[in-house]
Each structure stands twice: as C-alpha cells, then as structure tokens.
XYZ file of C-alpha atoms in Angstrom:
297
model
C 10.739 3.623 -13.378
C 12.823 6.460 -12.847
C 11.420 8.512 -15.062
C 7.899 8.034 -12.530
C 9.622 8.870 -9.730
C 11.375 12.161 -11.360
C 7.120 12.785 -11.796
C 7.241 12.199 -8.141
C 9.868 14.303 -6.721
C 8.411 17.201 -9.360
C 5.040 17.362 -8.373
C 6.428 17.502 -4.300
C 9.263 20.263 -5.566
C 7.181 22.282 -7.863
C 3.980 21.771 -7.175
C 1.179 24.703 -6.887
C -1.245 23.606 -3.731
C -5.658 23.759 -5.033
C -8.471 23.134 -4.231
C -10.280 19.807 -5.973
C -13.716 19.202 -6.547
C -12.907 15.720 -3.535
C -12.722 18.190 -1.139
C -9.786 16.750 0.002
C -6.994 19.157 -1.683
C -4.184 18.271 -4.126
C -0.426 19.691 -5.140
C 0.072 19.771 -8.731
C 2.189 20.133 -12.111
C 0.179 21.603 -15.392
C 2.013 19.517 -18.123
C 4.234 16.674 -18.141
C 5.161 13.818 -20.240
C 7.325 10.353 -19.514
C 8.962 7.720 -22.533
C 9.421 4.185 -21.606
C 10.871 2.296 -24.108
C 8.587 -0.908 -23.874
C 11.570 -3.826 -25.043
C 13.534 -2.283 -21.731
C 10.509 -4.579 -19.620
C 7.066 -3.994 -19.067
C 6.764 -0.470 -17.165
C 5.344 -1.695 -14.177
C 5.816 0.231 -10.884
C 8.156 -1.360 -8.034
C 9.018 0.521 -5.828
C 5.316 -0.405 -4.307
C 2.549 -3.099 -5.685
C 0.131 -2.133 -8.438
C -3.145 -4.142 -8.799
C -2.252 -5.375 -11.735
C -5.240 -8.300 -12.022
C -7.580 -5.155 -12.022
C -5.719 -2.914 -14.798
C -6.185 -6.525 -16.961
C -9.765 -6.761 -16.159
C -10.562 -2.758 -16.896
C -8.643 -2.604 -20.041
C -10.354 -5.896 -21.835
C -14.113 -3.933 -20.451
C -13.041 -1.598 -22.394
C -12.224 -3.574 -24.193
C -15.641 -5.291 -24.891
C -17.397 -1.901 -25.367
C -18.707 -2.399 -22.000
C -20.024 0.534 -19.515
C -21.650 -1.587 -16.574
C -19.340 -2.859 -13.863
C -21.296 -5.808 -13.979
C -18.123 -7.880 -15.201
C -15.854 -5.688 -12.467
C -17.579 -7.165 -9.627
C -18.280 -10.026 -10.982
C -13.807 -10.569 -11.666
C -13.491 -9.309 -8.083
C -12.037 -5.617 -9.434
C -14.273 -2.346 -7.703
C -12.372 0.076 -9.353
C -15.222 2.097 -10.704
C -17.761 0.323 -8.017
C -18.067 3.784 -5.766
C -18.068 6.465 -8.907
C -21.558 4.456 -10.395
C -23.482 4.385 -7.233
C -22.833 8.003 -6.399
C -23.794 8.005 -10.381
C -27.196 5.845 -9.686
C -28.199 7.504 -6.593
C -27.821 11.078 -8.267
C -30.488 9.198 -10.825
C -31.741 7.979 -7.255
C -32.637 12.023 -6.745
C -33.718 13.217 -10.410
C -36.365 10.336 -10.126
C -37.196 10.448 -7.266
C -36.348 6.669 -5.877
C -35.300 5.069 -2.555
C -32.143 4.171 -3.599
C -30.830 0.711 -2.568
C -27.443 -0.059 0.097
C -24.589 0.015 -1.649
C -23.937 -4.336 -1.252
C -27.128 -5.000 -2.933
C -26.752 -2.327 -5.695
C -23.311 -4.116 -6.394
C -24.772 -8.057 -6.224
C -28.258 -6.301 -9.026
C -25.040 -4.983 -11.143
C -26.695 -5.564 -14.775
C -30.374 -5.673 -13.110
C -33.116 -3.991 -14.500
C -33.943 -1.007 -12.182
C -37.082 0.904 -10.893
C -35.592 3.776 -12.838
C -36.372 2.931 -16.630
C -33.915 2.380 -18.769
C -30.810 2.240 -16.165
C -29.356 -0.749 -15.155
C -28.132 -0.975 -11.901
C -24.017 -0.407 -12.350
C -24.037 1.770 -15.530
C -21.690 4.279 -16.084
C -23.486 5.918 -19.474
C -21.817 6.380 -21.988
C -17.971 6.219 -20.622
C -14.846 4.413 -22.299
C -16.019 1.652 -23.916
C -18.679 3.303 -25.562
C -16.407 5.937 -26.769
C -14.029 2.956 -28.053
C -16.031 0.788 -29.839
C -19.367 2.546 -30.746
C -18.970 5.754 -30.969
C -22.410 7.586 -32.283
C -22.500 8.972 -35.364
C -25.505 11.722 -36.831
C -27.172 9.102 -38.668
C -27.808 6.893 -35.096
C -25.150 4.844 -36.396
C -21.599 4.183 -34.458
C -18.241 4.172 -35.110
C -16.148 1.176 -33.916
C -13.009 2.739 -32.849
C -10.613 0.289 -32.204
C -11.708 -1.997 -35.135
C -10.981 0.703 -37.454
C -7.652 1.627 -35.708
C -6.015 -1.734 -36.371
C -7.331 -1.766 -39.835
C -5.294 1.314 -40.379
C -2.073 0.037 -38.281
C -2.467 -3.045 -40.899
C -2.833 -1.502 -43.419
C -2.086 2.242 -43.898
C 0.463 2.504 -41.100
C 2.114 5.804 -42.194
C -1.058 7.667 -41.459
C -1.030 10.558 -38.767
C -4.251 9.348 -38.021
C -4.428 6.611 -35.720
C -6.233 8.416 -33.341
C -8.957 7.080 -30.475
C -10.616 9.248 -28.431
C -12.652 9.158 -25.384
C -13.611 12.665 -24.883
C -17.107 12.885 -26.360
C -18.405 16.592 -25.745
C -21.818 15.523 -26.451
C -22.060 12.780 -23.803
C -19.080 14.230 -21.017
C -22.198 16.020 -18.809
C -23.776 12.622 -19.183
C -20.702 10.031 -17.545
C -20.722 8.810 -14.401
C -17.394 10.006 -14.857
C -15.501 12.181 -17.829
C -12.692 10.087 -18.868
C -9.538 11.249 -17.418
C -7.368 9.478 -20.515
C -8.728 11.240 -23.268
C -6.636 10.904 -26.710
C -4.071 8.446 -28.175
C -2.794 7.721 -31.356
C -0.253 5.314 -32.268
C 2.830 5.628 -34.757
C 4.621 2.743 -36.430
C 8.263 3.251 -37.637
C 10.844 0.569 -37.965
C 8.619 -2.379 -37.754
C 7.545 -0.746 -34.183
C 4.502 0.403 -32.724
C 4.341 3.734 -30.664
C 1.826 5.052 -28.373
C 0.911 7.825 -27.152
C -1.631 8.857 -24.252
C -2.718 12.889 -23.002
C -4.121 11.932 -19.540
C -6.169 15.230 -18.868
C -5.999 14.919 -15.194
C -4.073 12.616 -13.537
C -3.759 10.663 -9.709
C -0.177 10.599 -9.501
C 0.246 8.391 -6.233
C -2.680 6.231 -7.028
C -4.111 6.355 -10.902
C -0.851 6.460 -12.526
C 0.868 3.807 -12.392
C -2.437 2.112 -13.124
C -2.891 4.432 -16.481
C 0.878 3.581 -17.872
C 0.487 -0.576 -17.333
C -3.083 -0.360 -19.181
C -1.979 1.602 -22.004
C 0.743 -0.334 -22.071
C -0.460 -3.264 -22.582
C -2.793 -2.171 -25.523
C 0.179 -0.965 -26.861
C 1.974 -4.568 -26.747
C -1.405 -6.056 -27.642
C -1.433 -4.307 -31.173
C 1.650 -5.009 -31.719
C 1.072 -8.431 -31.168
C -1.972 -8.556 -33.232
C -0.411 -5.955 -35.829
C 2.797 -8.114 -36.509
C 4.692 -5.626 -34.586
C 6.819 -5.089 -32.254
C 6.174 -3.170 -29.643
C 8.115 0.700 -29.205
C 7.787 3.351 -27.326
C 4.600 4.690 -24.696
C 4.160 8.246 -24.199
C 2.669 9.214 -21.701
C 1.624 13.103 -21.562
C 0.085 14.501 -18.267
C -2.018 17.628 -18.153
C -3.290 18.350 -14.392
C -1.006 16.094 -12.958
C -1.012 16.396 -9.199
C -1.007 14.706 -5.622
C -4.220 14.353 -3.624
C -2.360 16.500 0.070
C -3.659 13.409 1.889
C -1.305 11.437 -0.371
C 2.308 13.266 0.224
C 3.643 11.205 2.823
C 3.272 8.080 0.693
C 5.080 9.812 -2.125
C 7.464 10.359 0.560
C 7.791 7.185 1.703
C 8.447 5.590 -2.391
C 10.439 8.040 -3.200
C 13.190 6.941 -0.044
C 12.482 3.224 -2.733
C 15.181 2.141 -5.185
C 13.697 0.593 -8.228
C 13.857 -2.836 -9.232
C 14.626 -4.841 -12.566
C 10.850 -4.881 -14.630
C 9.227 -7.319 -15.286
C 8.286 -9.059 -18.486
C 4.678 -9.659 -19.725
C 3.438 -12.232 -21.688
C 0.751 -12.250 -23.787
C -0.930 -15.902 -25.785
C 0.667 -16.210 -28.788
C -2.304 -18.510 -29.862
C -4.628 -15.386 -29.333
C -4.980 -13.958 -32.408
C -7.564 -10.662 -32.127
C -7.355 -8.284 -29.088
C -10.659 -8.989 -28.783
C -10.393 -12.705 -28.089
C -7.906 -12.331 -25.153
C -9.196 -13.034 -21.432
C -7.459 -12.492 -18.147
C -5.557 -15.797 -18.724
C -4.244 -15.122 -21.898
C -1.604 -12.675 -19.302
C 1.348 -13.816 -17.309
C 3.461 -11.394 -15.664
C 7.205 -12.931 -14.857
C 9.613 -11.653 -12.696
C 7.991 -8.796 -10.719
C 9.440 -8.057 -7.603
C 7.979 -4.870 -5.829
C 8.391 -3.045 -2.806
C 5.349 -4.152 -0.786
C 2.222 -1.836 -0.943
C 1.987 1.565 0.146
C -1.572 2.339 2.000
C -3.223 5.069 1.309
C -6.658 7.114 1.476
C -9.337 7.067 -0.947
C -10.285 10.560 -2.388
C -13.648 11.091 -4.250
C-alpha cells in the first residue's frame, strides 16, 4: 500500500490549506491517481487497521439498493449515523417537528416517523438508490448494476460500462451528496479492471475504506462474470487531510507497510446480489495498531 502512503506524503508536502464545510480546515491537492494490481493481494491498508466489517456491510447495503440505515445499525456499522441524524433534524426544522434523541432515532431506524413519507434512518436517494433504481423520466427505473453485469458478460469491449451516483436532480435532496461519484469497467485478457472517480476524498479516514470497497466490488463482479480481477484505479479530485489529522498522518508515514492480505469469496455464491457477510474471509492480515483520529463533520 505504498501508493496510499505516497498520496499522504504528497498532501503533507505540497497541499494547500483551505476552509471546508465542517469548519475544521483541510490541507489538500487537486487531481491524483493510484493504481492497485488486485492479483498482488487485497489492497487493505496495513499501516493502520481498517474497519473491514464496515466496508463489507456498507457495500452489501449499496448493492441491496437500500437507503435506510436500519441494516447497518442492526449489523453494528455506524458510519452513516451522524449524516442520517443530521438529515432527520433538518427535516424536523422544516416540518415543525420536535426531534427525538439520537439513541431513540437509531433504535427506531426503519419505522415510520411523524414526518409524512419519512422513516427514521432514511437518507433519501443516496448511493444504493442511484446504483439500483436510477429514475427515468417516464417513471421507471434503471438498475445500473444489473445492466453493468449483462454488458460485462455479453459486450465486454464496450466503453459504456459506467455506473454513476451523481444524479444532478437528486443531489440537493440527499442527506450527503456522493463522494465516490462514478466508476467504469474495462475487460482485457480475461481480466476485469475498475476505475473510480472520487470528487472528495477524506484521505486519512475515508480513502482506505473506499479502496477496499471498490477492490472488493471488482472482485465480486469479476467472479460472477468468469473473469480474473485486474487493476483498481482510484482517481481523486479534491484529496485532503483534515488539519486535525496531520499528526496521525505523520505517524502513519513513519510505519513500514506489511504484506497485503488475501480476500476469499465464497465460490458457492453465483450472484453479486446474494452475498452475505459470512461469504467473505480475509486471510493473512497483520496491520499495525489503529491510529485514533478525531472525526470532522
């Protein structure tokens, strides 16, 4: 994972300090690309431990087309809690409703609320909806993932194997506009490669998570389509470190990367939509200890 450490180092050396929406401040660069050969191992960061349980459950949640945090909360993944609760509070102000406390909100995820048409934990039309139910002008929907699989299988030289989460008509209504906005696939010599464009990249906390998620997605798709996993190419727009993460980034840069682990996928699962958490097994993961870092909202 030296590719990631080189990104950290570039931001620390060349980044520009700017304000941001959280009020924390960032140091960042614009435009950067990393490439990971998936035959060399699963690109899970070893200079600190990555929350792989969250990576897997969030990806399965996206693939279900789900946009309510109920599934994540039930599985002990709380990475979307704050965004969901903030969005809920904004709706409460808009509709003149007194909000419930956070713990009550999480316990009620998936249950209808006093706000008409809103269930506790809803995020509106975020990733899963756009991936699986992109709205058409005639009222129908497009399952981008299902169409992608059919194209990989039957027209692998297509240059249109693209999935987009950036739906301009929905962006302002989402609890959080998508950071990883579009990804494209490429088939050559029996291998499936993926390139992701990420408009905004929280390099310390988010990017290791994103690398693992899209590498895993590529492996799952390759397996279903009878291909080997090729490269994962990660293209970043605004790549930044929050100013309260600079010390932790320096600590990570002082560590020597360890050997990459391997990811096992259950060979009995035939469809990407049928995986459960227990169908994945990470082998040979020996990371350095977790580096604690404050959150920025």
